[in-house]
């Protein structure tokens, strides 16, 4: 007779030897790195754009929050699906959102808080999954078949890419001040 797990007891954490563990750690640490990068930035620095086609630091932070909503939904799609029927993951137009929501006029601190909360919550959920759950797949609209582990890596990389973009903008701003 099979033992039934009490649903109110947390699942054991994912083994640190799991291949996705380093990406999950990078995924979890990104919000604090972004928060640190934003310290002491003035309103004008948050809104500054190197040119009209590029995003400001504020727009990047707002994008990270909205992208995280989509990323978490994609992860939920994979986790909740059957292994035999990979879901088609939701798609969106990031530039249309930035423009239509007026990211450069939005409160980047509110967006940052959302990003932090989503990452913390999702990290805890992901750590509670058994290692084989990270092998489940979904179909990304542009990248094709991706496992849950692939998505965790994608979103860890995504935040790090935007962190570098923020640091580059800060360096450009220093040059503008001279």
Backbone as JSON Lines, residues from 0, in Angstrom:
{"i":0,"aa":"X","n":[0.84,-1.18,0.0],"ca":[0.0,0.0,0.0],"c":[0.89,1.25,0.0]}
{"i":1,"aa":"X","n":[0.57,2.18,-0.86],"ca":[1.36,3.4,-0.98],"c":[1.08,4.34,0.19]}
{"i":2,"aa":"X","n":[2.12,5.03,0.61],"ca":[1.98,6.02,1.67],"c":[1.49,7.32,1.06]}
{"i":3,"aa":"X","n":[0.5,7.92,1.69],"ca":[-0.03,9.19,1.21],"c":[0.66,10.3,1.97]}
{"i":4,"aa":"X","n":[1.2,11.24,1.23],"ca":[1.9,12.38,1.83],"c":[0.88,13.37,2.36]}
{"i":5,"aa":"X","n":[1.15,13.89,3.56],"ca":[0.32,14.93,4.13],"c":[0.55,16.2,3.32]}
{"i":6,"aa":"X","n":[-0.51,16.76,2.68],"ca":[-0.31,17.94,1.82],"c":[0.08,19.2,2.58]}
{"i":7,"aa":"X","n":[-0.04,19.18,3.91],"ca":[0.31,20.36,4.69],"c":[1.76,20.33,5.16]}
{"i":8,"aa":"X","n":[2.45,19.24,4.92],"ca":[3.87,19.16,5.26],"c":[4.67,19.58,4.04]}
{"i":9,"aa":"X","n":[5.68,20.41,4.26],"ca":[6.48,20.83,3.09],"c":[7.23,19.66,2.5]}
{"i":10,"aa":"X","n":[7.41,19.74,1.18],"ca":[8.18,18.72,0.49],"c":[9.65,18.93,0.85]}
{"i":11,"aa":"X","n":[10.46,17.88,0.82],"ca":[11.88,18.08,1.09],"c":[12.49,18.98,0.03]}
{"i":12,"aa":"X","n":[13.5,19.79,0.42],"ca":[14.11,20.69,-0.57],"c":[14.83,19.91,-1.66]}
{"i":13,"aa":"X","n":[14.95,20.57,-2.81],"ca":[15.67,19.98,-3.93],"c":[17.12,19.78,-3.53]}
{"i":14,"aa":"X","n":[17.67,18.67,-3.9],"ca":[19.07,18.38,-3.59],"c":[19.98,19.42,-4.21]}
{"i":15,"aa":"X","n":[20.99,19.83,-3.46],"ca":[21.91,20.84,-4.0],"c":[22.76,20.28,-5.14]}
{"i":16,"aa":"X","n":[22.72,18.97,-5.32],"ca":[23.46,18.38,-6.42],"c":[22.66,18.38,-7.72]}
{"i":17,"aa":"X","n":[21.39,18.78,-7.63],"ca":[20.58,18.84,-8.84],"c":[21.2,19.83,-9.82]}
{"i":18,"aa":"X","n":[21.14,19.52,-11.09],"ca":[21.81,20.35,-12.09],"c":[21.22,21.75,-12.19]}
{"i":19,"aa":"X","n":[19.98,21.92,-11.79],"ca":[19.34,23.24,-11.88],"c":[19.58,24.09,-10.63]}
{"i":20,"aa":"X","n":[20.18,23.54,-9.59],"ca":[20.36,24.26,-8.32],"c":[21.14,25.57,-8.47]}
{"i":21,"aa":"X","n":[22.25,25.61,-9.21],"ca":[22.96,26.89,-9.36],"c":[22.1,27.96,-10.05]}
{"i":22,"aa":"X","n":[21.32,27.56,-11.05],"ca":[20.45,28.52,-11.73],"c":[19.34,28.99,-10.8]}
{"i":23,"aa":"X","n":[18.84,28.1,-9.97],"ca":[17.8,28.48,-9.01],"c":[18.35,29.47,-7.99]}
{"i":24,"aa":"X","n":[19.59,29.29,-7.59],"ca":[20.21,30.25,-6.66],"c":[20.4,31.61,-7.33]}
{"i":25,"aa":"X","n":[20.85,31.61,-8.59],"ca":[20.99,32.88,-9.32],"c":[19.63,33.56,-9.49]}
{"i":26,"aa":"X","n":[18.61,32.74,-9.77],"ca":[17.24,33.23,-9.91],"c":[16.8,33.92,-8.62]}
{"i":27,"aa":"X","n":[17.08,33.28,-7.49],"ca":[16.65,33.8,-6.19],"c":[17.38,35.08,-5.79]}
{"i":28,"aa":"X","n":[18.64,35.21,-6.16],"ca":[19.46,36.34,-5.72],"c":[19.29,37.61,-6.57]}
{"i":29,"aa":"X","n":[18.69,37.49,-7.72],"ca":[18.6,38.64,-8.63],"c":[17.91,39.87,-8.04]}
{"i":30,"aa":"X","n":[16.79,39.73,-7.34],"ca":[16.13,40.95,-6.84],"c":[17.02,41.8,-5.93]}
{"i":31,"aa":"X","n":[17.78,41.17,-5.06],"ca":[18.63,41.97,-4.16],"c":[19.74,42.67,-4.95]}
{"i":32,"aa":"X","n":[20.21,42.05,-6.02],"ca":[21.23,42.7,-6.86],"c":[20.65,43.9,-7.6]}
{"i":33,"aa":"X","n":[19.42,43.74,-8.09],"ca":[18.75,44.85,-8.78],"c":[18.5,45.98,-7.78]}
{"i":34,"aa":"X","n":[18.02,45.64,-6.6],"ca":[17.76,46.64,-5.57],"c":[19.02,47.43,-5.23]}
{"i":35,"aa":"X","n":[20.12,46.74,-5.08],"ca":[21.4,47.39,-4.78],"c":[21.81,48.34,-5.91]}
{"i":36,"aa":"X","n":[21.58,47.92,-7.14],"ca":[21.95,48.74,-8.3],"c":[21.13,50.03,-8.38]}
{"i":37,"aa":"X","n":[19.96,50.05,-7.75],"ca":[19.09,51.23,-7.81],"c":[19.34,52.22,-6.69]}
{"i":38,"aa":"X","n":[20.14,51.83,-5.72],"ca":[20.36,52.7,-4.57],"c":[20.86,54.08,-4.99]}
{"i":39,"aa":"X","n":[20.28,55.09,-4.38],"ca":[20.69,56.49,-4.52],"c":[20.56,57.04,-5.94]}
{"i":40,"aa":"X","n":[19.71,56.46,-6.75],"ca":[19.5,57.02,-8.09],"c":[18.4,58.06,-8.02]}
{"i":41,"aa":"X","n":[18.66,59.21,-8.59],"ca":[17.69,60.3,-8.61],"c":[16.61,60.03,-9.64]}
{"i":42,"aa":"X","n":[15.54,60.78,-9.54],"ca":[14.44,60.68,-10.5],"c":[14.94,60.87,-11.93]}
{"i":43,"aa":"X","n":[15.79,61.86,-12.15],"ca":[16.27,62.12,-13.51],"c":[17.14,60.95,-14.02]}
{"i":44,"aa":"X","n":[17.91,60.34,-13.13],"ca":[18.74,59.2,-13.56],"c":[17.88,57.97,-13.85]}
{"i":45,"aa":"X","n":[16.82,57.78,-13.09],"ca":[15.93,56.65,-13.33],"c":[15.2,56.77,-14.67]}
{"i":46,"aa":"X","n":[14.89,58.0,-15.07],"ca":[14.13,58.24,-16.3],"c":[15.0,58.43,-17.54]}
{"i":47,"aa":"X","n":[16.31,58.66,-17.36],"ca":[17.2,58.97,-18.47],"c":[17.31,57.8,-19.45]}
{"i":48,"aa":"X","n":[17.29,58.16,-20.75],"ca":[17.44,57.18,-21.82],"c":[18.59,57.62,-22.72]}
{"i":49,"aa":"X","n":[19.44,56.68,-23.11],"ca":[20.54,57.05,-24.0],"c":[20.04,57.5,-25.38]}
{"i":50,"aa":"X","n":[18.88,56.98,-25.77],"ca":[18.2,57.44,-26.98],"c":[16.73,57.0,-26.87]}
{"i":51,"aa":"X","n":[15.86,57.57,-27.7],"ca":[14.42,57.28,-27.56],"c":[14.03,55.81,-27.74]}
{"i":52,"aa":"X","n":[14.86,55.04,-28.42],"ca":[14.53,53.63,-28.67],"c":[15.02,52.69,-27.58]}
{"i":53,"aa":"X","n":[15.79,53.21,-26.63],"ca":[16.32,52.39,-25.53],"c":[15.5,52.62,-24.27]}
{"i":54,"aa":"X","n":[15.56,51.67,-23.37],"ca":[14.83,51.79,-22.11],"c":[15.65,52.51,-21.06]}
{"i":55,"aa":"X","n":[14.96,53.2,-20.18],"ca":[15.57,53.82,-19.01],"c":[15.71,52.76,-17.91]}
{"i":56,"aa":"X","n":[16.4,53.1,-16.85],"ca":[16.53,52.18,-15.72],"c":[15.14,51.87,-15.15]}
{"i":57,"aa":"X","n":[14.32,52.89,-15.02],"ca":[12.95,52.68,-14.5],"c":[12.19,51.7,-15.39]}
{"i":58,"aa":"X","n":[12.28,51.89,-16.69],"ca":[11.57,51.0,-17.62],"c":[12.07,49.56,-17.51]}
{"i":59,"aa":"X","n":[13.36,49.4,-17.3],"ca":[13.93,48.05,-17.13],"c":[13.34,47.38,-15.9]}
{"i":60,"aa":"X","n":[13.26,48.11,-14.79],"ca":[12.73,47.53,-13.56],"c":[11.25,47.17,-13.74]}
{"i":61,"aa":"X","n":[10.49,48.04,-14.37],"ca":[9.08,47.74,-14.62],"c":[8.94,46.52,-15.54]}
{"i":62,"aa":"X","n":[9.8,46.45,-16.54],"ca":[9.81,45.28,-17.43],"c":[10.11,44.0,-16.65]}
{"i":63,"aa":"X","n":[11.08,44.06,-15.74],"ca":[11.41,42.87,-14.95],"c":[10.2,42.37,-14.16]}
{"i":64,"aa":"X","n":[9.44,43.29,-13.59],"ca":[8.26,42.9,-12.82],"c":[7.22,42.23,-13.72]}
{"i":65,"aa":"X","n":[6.92,42.86,-14.86],"ca":[5.92,42.28,-15.76],"c":[6.41,40.99,-16.4]}
{"i":66,"aa":"X","n":[7.67,40.94,-16.73],"ca":[8.24,39.72,-17.29],"c":[8.17,38.58,-16.27]}
{"i":67,"aa":"X","n":[8.37,38.92,-15.01],"ca":[8.32,37.9,-13.97],"c":[6.92,37.32,-13.83]}
{"i":68,"aa":"X","n":[5.9,38.16,-13.98],"ca":[4.52,37.66,-13.94],"c":[4.33,36.6,-15.02]}
{"i":69,"aa":"X","n":[4.81,36.9,-16.23],"ca":[4.69,35.95,-17.34],"c":[5.54,34.71,-17.07]}
{"i":70,"aa":"X","n":[6.76,34.91,-16.57],"ca":[7.64,33.78,-16.28],"c":[7.05,32.82,-15.25]}
{"i":71,"aa":"X","n":[6.48,33.38,-14.2],"ca":[5.86,32.54,-13.17],"c":[4.67,31.79,-13.77]}
{"i":72,"aa":"X","n":[3.87,32.48,-14.58],"ca":[2.73,31.81,-15.23],"c":[3.22,30.66,-16.12]}
{"i":73,"aa":"X","n":[4.31,30.88,-16.84],"ca":[4.87,29.82,-17.69],"c":[5.32,28.63,-16.84]}
{"i":74,"aa":"X","n":[5.98,28.94,-15.73],"ca":[6.43,27.85,-14.85],"c":[5.24,27.08,-14.29]}
{"i":75,"aa":"X","n":[4.19,27.8,-13.89],"ca":[2.98,27.15,-13.38],"c":[2.36,26.28,-14.47]}
{"i":76,"aa":"X","n":[2.36,26.76,-15.71],"ca":[1.82,25.96,-16.81],"c":[2.54,24.62,-16.91]}
{"i":77,"aa":"X","n":[3.87,24.66,-16.82],"ca":[4.64,23.42,-16.93],"c":[4.41,22.53,-15.73]}
{"i":78,"aa":"X","n":[4.48,23.08,-14.53],"ca":[4.33,22.28,-13.32],"c":[2.97,21.61,-13.28]}
{"i":79,"aa":"X","n":[1.93,22.32,-13.7],"ca":[0.57,21.77,-13.6],"c":[0.18,20.87,-14.76]}
{"i":80,"aa":"X","n":[1.01,20.8,-15.79],"ca":[0.67,19.98,-16.96],"c":[1.12,18.54,-16.78]}
{"i":81,"aa":"X","n":[0.62,17.72,-17.66],"ca":[1.03,16.32,-17.69],"c":[2.32,16.2,-18.5]}
{"i":82,"aa":"X","n":[3.15,15.24,-18.15],"ca":[4.4,15.05,-18.9],"c":[4.13,14.7,-20.35]}
{"i":83,"aa":"X","n":[2.99,14.08,-20.6],"ca":[2.66,13.63,-21.96],"c":[2.07,14.73,-22.84]}
{"i":84,"aa":"X","n":[1.72,15.86,-22.22],"ca":[1.08,16.92,-22.98],"c":[1.68,18.28,-22.6]}
{"i":85,"aa":"X","n":[2.86,18.61,-23.17],"ca":[3.49,19.88,-22.82],"c":[2.64,21.06,-23.26]}
{"i":86,"aa":"X","n":[2.46,22.04,-22.38],"ca":[1.63,23.2,-22.73],"c":[2.37,24.17,-23.66]}
{"i":87,"aa":"X","n":[1.59,24.92,-24.4],"ca":[2.15,26.05,-25.16],"c":[2.16,27.23,-24.2]}
{"i":88,"aa":"X","n":[3.33,27.76,-23.95],"ca":[3.5,28.81,-22.96],"c":[3.01,30.15,-23.5]}
{"i":89,"aa":"X","n":[2.51,30.98,-22.61],"ca":[1.95,32.27,-23.02],"c":[3.04,33.16,-23.61]}
{"i":90,"aa":"X","n":[2.62,34.04,-24.52],"ca":[3.52,34.99,-25.18],"c":[3.02,36.41,-24.91]}
{"i":91,"aa":"X","n":[3.91,37.39,-25.08],"ca":[3.52,38.79,-24.95],"c":[4.54,39.66,-25.67]}
{"i":92,"aa":"X","n":[4.16,40.9,-25.91],"ca":[5.03,41.87,-26.58],"c":[5.55,42.84,-25.52]}
{"i":93,"aa":"X","n":[6.81,42.69,-25.14],"ca":[7.38,43.5,-24.06],"c":[7.43,44.99,-24.4]}
{"i":94,"aa":"X","n":[7.7,45.32,-25.63],"ca":[7.77,46.73,-26.01],"c":[6.38,47.38,-25.99]}
{"i":95,"aa":"X","n":[5.36,46.64,-26.39],"ca":[3.99,47.17,-26.33],"c":[3.59,47.42,-24.88]}
{"i":96,"aa":"X","n":[3.95,46.52,-23.98],"ca":[3.62,46.74,-22.56],"c":[4.33,47.99,-22.04]}
{"i":97,"aa":"X","n":[5.6,48.12,-22.33],"ca":[6.37,49.27,-21.84],"c":[5.74,50.58,-22.31]}
{"i":98,"aa":"X","n":[5.33,50.61,-23.56],"ca":[4.74,51.82,-24.12],"c":[3.33,52.06,-23.57]}
{"i":99,"aa":"X","n":[2.5,51.04,-23.61],"ca":[1.09,51.21,-23.22],"c":[0.91,51.46,-21.73]}
{"i":100,"aa":"X","n":[1.78,50.87,-20.93],"ca":[1.68,51.08,-19.49],"c":[2.47,52.31,-19.03]}
{"i":101,"aa":"X","n":[3.2,52.94,-19.93],"ca":[3.94,54.14,-19.56],"c":[4.96,53.88,-18.46]}
{"i":102,"aa":"X","n":[5.78,52.86,-18.68],"ca":[6.75,52.45,-17.66],"c":[7.61,53.6,-17.13]}
{"i":103,"aa":"X","n":[7.96,54.54,-17.97],"ca":[8.88,55.58,-17.53],"c":[8.23,56.58,-16.57]}
{"i":104,"aa":"X","n":[6.92,56.48,-16.41],"ca":[6.2,57.32,-15.45],"c":[5.73,56.52,-14.25]}
{"i":105,"aa":"X","n":[6.03,55.24,-14.22],"ca":[5.56,54.36,-13.15],"c":[6.55,54.37,-11.99]}
{"i":106,"aa":"X","n":[6.12,53.91,-10.85],"ca":[6.95,53.83,-9.65],"c":[7.82,52.57,-9.71]}
{"i":107,"aa":"X","n":[9.1,52.76,-9.97],"ca":[10.01,51.6,-10.09],"c":[10.15,50.85,-8.77]}
{"i":108,"aa":"X","n":[9.96,51.53,-7.64],"ca":[10.06,50.84,-6.35],"c":[8.9,49.87,-6.16]}
{"i":109,"aa":"X","n":[7.74,50.25,-6.62],"ca":[6.59,49.33,-6.56],"c":[6.84,48.12,-7.47]}
{"i":110,"aa":"X","n":[7.37,48.38,-8.65],"ca":[7.71,47.28,-9.57],"c":[8.78,46.38,-8.97]}
{"i":111,"aa":"X","n":[9.77,46.99,-8.34],"ca":[10.84,46.21,-7.71],"c":[10.28,45.33,-6.59]}
{"i":112,"aa":"X","n":[9.37,45.88,-5.79],"ca":[8.78,45.08,-4.7],"c":[8.01,43.89,-5.26]}
{"i":113,"aa":"X","n":[7.29,44.1,-6.34],"ca":[6.57,43.0,-6.97],"c":[7.55,41.94,-7.46]}
{"i":114,"aa":"X","n":[8.61,42.38,-8.12],"ca":[9.64,41.47,-8.62],"c":[10.22,40.64,-7.47]}
{"i":115,"aa":"X","n":[10.55,41.31,-6.37],"ca":[11.13,40.63,-5.2],"c":[10.15,39.59,-4.62]}
{"i":116,"aa":"X","n":[8.9,39.99,-4.46],"ca":[7.9,39.08,-3.87],"c":[7.68,37.88,-4.77]}
{"i":117,"aa":"X","n":[7.54,38.13,-6.07],"ca":[7.32,37.02,-7.0],"c":[8.51,36.05,-6.99]}
{"i":118,"aa":"X","n":[9.72,36.58,-7.01],"ca":[10.9,35.71,-7.0],"c":[10.99,34.91,-5.7]}
{"i":119,"aa":"X","n":[10.73,35.55,-4.58],"ca":[10.81,34.86,-3.29],"c":[9.77,33.74,-3.22]}
{"i":120,"aa":"X","n":[8.55,34.06,-3.6],"ca":[7.46,33.08,-3.58],"c":[7.75,31.92,-4.54]}
{"i":121,"aa":"X","n":[8.14,32.25,-5.75],"ca":[8.38,31.21,-6.76],"c":[9.59,30.37,-6.4]}
{"i":122,"aa":"X","n":[10.63,30.97,-5.85],"ca":[11.8,30.21,-5.41],"c":[11.4,29.16,-4.39]}
{"i":123,"aa":"X","n":[10.58,29.55,-3.43],"ca":[10.13,28.6,-2.4],"c":[9.32,27.47,-3.03]}
{"i":124,"aa":"X","n":[8.45,27.81,-3.97],"ca":[7.66,26.76,-4.64],"c":[8.57,25.82,-5.42]}
{"i":125,"aa":"X","n":[9.52,26.39,-6.15],"ca":[10.41,25.56,-6.97],"c":[11.28,24.65,-6.1]}
{"i":126,"aa":"X","n":[11.75,25.16,-4.97],"ca":[12.58,24.35,-4.09],"c":[11.81,23.19,-3.47]}
{"i":127,"aa":"X","n":[10.48,23.32,-3.42],"ca":[9.66,22.26,-2.86],"c":[9.37,21.14,-3.86]}
{"i":128,"aa":"X","n":[9.71,21.37,-5.12],"ca":[9.44,20.36,-6.16],"c":[10.46,19.23,-6.12]}
{"i":129,"aa":"X","n":[10.03,18.04,-6.5],"ca":[11.02,16.96,-6.65],"c":[11.9,17.24,-7.86]}
{"i":130,"aa":"X","n":[13.14,16.77,-7.85],"ca":[14.06,17.06,-8.96],"c":[13.52,16.71,-10.34]}
{"i":131,"aa":"X","n":[12.75,15.63,-10.47],"ca":[12.27,15.25,-11.8],"c":[11.24,16.24,-12.36]}
{"i":132,"aa":"X","n":[10.65,17.08,-11.51],"ca":[9.7,18.08,-12.0],"c":[10.39,19.07,-12.94]}
{"i":133,"aa":"X","n":[11.69,19.27,-12.75],"ca":[12.43,20.23,-13.58],"c":[12.67,19.7,-14.99]}
{"i":134,"aa":"X","n":[12.35,18.44,-15.21],"ca":[12.49,17.85,-16.55],"c":[11.22,18.04,-17.39]}
{"i":135,"aa":"X","n":[10.11,18.37,-16.72],"ca":[8.86,18.59,-17.46],"c":[9.05,19.75,-18.43]}
{"i":136,"aa":"X","n":[8.31,19.7,-19.54],"ca":[8.54,20.67,-20.61],"c":[7.27,21.42,-21.0]}
{"i":137,"aa":"X","n":[7.53,22.55,-21.64],"ca":[6.49,23.35,-22.27],"c":[7.05,23.87,-23.57]}
{"i":138,"aa":"X","n":[6.16,24.42,-24.4],"ca":[6.59,24.93,-25.71],"c":[6.58,26.46,-25.65]}
{"i":139,"aa":"X","n":[7.79,27.04,-25.64],"ca":[7.94,28.49,-25.62],"c":[7.6,29.01,-27.02]}
{"i":140,"aa":"X","n":[6.85,30.13,-27.12],"ca":[6.42,30.62,-28.43],"c":[7.56,30.94,-29.4]}
{"i":141,"aa":"X","n":[8.74,31.31,-28.88],"ca":[9.86,31.64,-29.77],"c":[11.02,30.66,-29.65]}
{"i":142,"aa":"X","n":[11.2,30.08,-28.48],"ca":[12.37,29.24,-28.23],"c":[12.1,27.74,-28.37]}
{"i":143,"aa":"X","n":[10.85,27.37,-28.57],"ca":[10.51,25.97,-28.75],"c":[10.41,25.22,-27.42]}
{"i":144,"aa":"X","n":[10.69,23.93,-27.47],"ca":[10.54,23.07,-26.3],"c":[11.55,23.45,-25.22]}
{"i":145,"aa":"X","n":[11.03,23.68,-24.0],"ca":[11.89,24.06,-22.87],"c":[11.42,23.32,-21.62]}
{"i":146,"aa":"X","n":[12.39,22.87,-20.83],"ca":[12.06,22.25,-19.56],"c":[11.87,23.33,-18.5]}
{"i":147,"aa":"X","n":[11.33,22.93,-17.35],"ca":[11.22,23.86,-16.23],"c":[12.62,24.35,-15.84]}
{"i":148,"aa":"X","n":[13.6,23.46,-15.83],"ca":[14.99,23.87,-15.53],"c":[15.47,24.91,-16.54]}
{"i":149,"aa":"X","n":[15.12,24.73,-17.8],"ca":[15.5,25.71,-18.83],"c":[14.87,27.08,-18.55]}
{"i":150,"aa":"X","n":[13.63,27.08,-18.1],"ca":[12.95,28.34,-17.8],"c":[13.58,29.04,-16.6]}
{"i":151,"aa":"X","n":[13.94,28.26,-15.58],"ca":[14.61,28.86,-14.42],"c":[15.91,29.52,-14.88]}
{"i":152,"aa":"X","n":[16.67,28.83,-15.71],"ca":[17.91,29.39,-16.23],"c":[17.63,30.64,-17.08]}
{"i":153,"aa":"X","n":[16.62,30.56,-17.94],"ca":[16.26,31.69,-18.79],"c":[15.96,32.94,-17.95]}
{"i":154,"aa":"X","n":[15.19,32.77,-16.89],"ca":[14.82,33.93,-16.07],"c":[15.95,34.38,-15.15]}
{"i":155,"aa":"X","n":[16.82,33.48,-14.75],"ca":[18.02,33.89,-14.0],"c":[18.91,34.72,-14.93]}
{"i":156,"aa":"X","n":[19.12,34.24,-16.15],"ca":[19.92,34.98,-17.15],"c":[19.27,36.32,-17.48]}
{"i":157,"aa":"X","n":[17.96,36.31,-17.61],"ca":[17.22,37.52,-17.98],"c":[17.48,38.64,-16.98]}
{"i":158,"aa":"X","n":[17.36,38.35,-15.7],"ca":[17.59,39.38,-14.68],"c":[19.04,39.85,-14.7]}
{"i":159,"aa":"X","n":[19.97,38.92,-14.88],"ca":[21.39,39.3,-14.91],"c":[21.7,40.16,-16.13]}
{"i":160,"aa":"X","n":[21.07,39.87,-17.25],"ca":[21.24,40.69,-18.45],"c":[20.78,42.11,-18.19]}
{"i":161,"aa":"X","n":[19.62,42.25,-17.56],"ca":[19.1,43.58,-17.28],"c":[19.89,44.28,-16.18]}
{"i":162,"aa":"X","n":[20.45,43.53,-15.26],"ca":[21.33,44.14,-14.25],"c":[22.55,44.75,-14.94]}
{"i":163,"aa":"X","n":[23.14,44.04,-15.88],"ca":[24.28,44.58,-16.64],"c":[23.84,45.81,-17.44]}
{"i":164,"aa":"X","n":[22.63,45.77,-17.97],"ca":[22.11,46.91,-18.73],"c":[21.97,48.13,-17.8]}
{"i":165,"aa":"X","n":[21.48,47.93,-16.59],"ca":[21.36,49.01,-15.61],"c":[22.74,49.57,-15.28]}
{"i":166,"aa":"X","n":[23.7,48.69,-15.05],"ca":[25.06,49.15,-14.73],"c":[25.67,49.94,-15.9]}
{"i":167,"aa":"X","n":[25.4,49.51,-17.11],"ca":[25.88,50.23,-18.29],"c":[25.25,51.63,-18.37]}
{"i":168,"aa":"X","n":[23.96,51.7,-18.11],"ca":[23.29,53.0,-18.12],"c":[23.85,53.92,-17.04]}
{"i":169,"aa":"X","n":[24.14,53.36,-15.88],"ca":[24.73,54.18,-14.8],"c":[26.1,54.7,-15.23]}
{"i":170,"aa":"X","n":[26.88,53.9,-15.91],"ca":[28.2,54.35,-16.4],"c":[28.01,55.44,-17.44]}
{"i":171,"aa":"X","n":[27.04,55.27,-18.33],"ca":[26.77,56.3,-19.34],"c":[26.35,57.6,-18.67]}
{"i":172,"aa":"X","n":[25.57,57.49,-17.6],"ca":[25.14,58.68,-16.87],"c":[26.32,59.41,-16.25]}
{"i":173,"aa":"X","n":[27.31,58.67,-15.77],"ca":[28.51,59.3,-15.21],"c":[29.21,60.12,-16.28]}
{"i":174,"aa":"X","n":[29.26,59.58,-17.48],"ca":[29.88,60.3,-18.6],"c":[29.1,61.56,-18.96]}
{"i":175,"aa":"X","n":[27.77,61.5,-18.83],"ca":[26.92,62.67,-19.12],"c":[27.13,63.79,-18.09]}
{"i":176,"aa":"X","n":[27.51,63.41,-16.86],"ca":[27.67,64.4,-15.78],"c":[28.96,65.21,-15.93]}
{"i":177,"aa":"X","n":[29.91,64.71,-16.69],"ca":[31.21,65.4,-16.81],"c":[31.12,66.63,-17.63]}
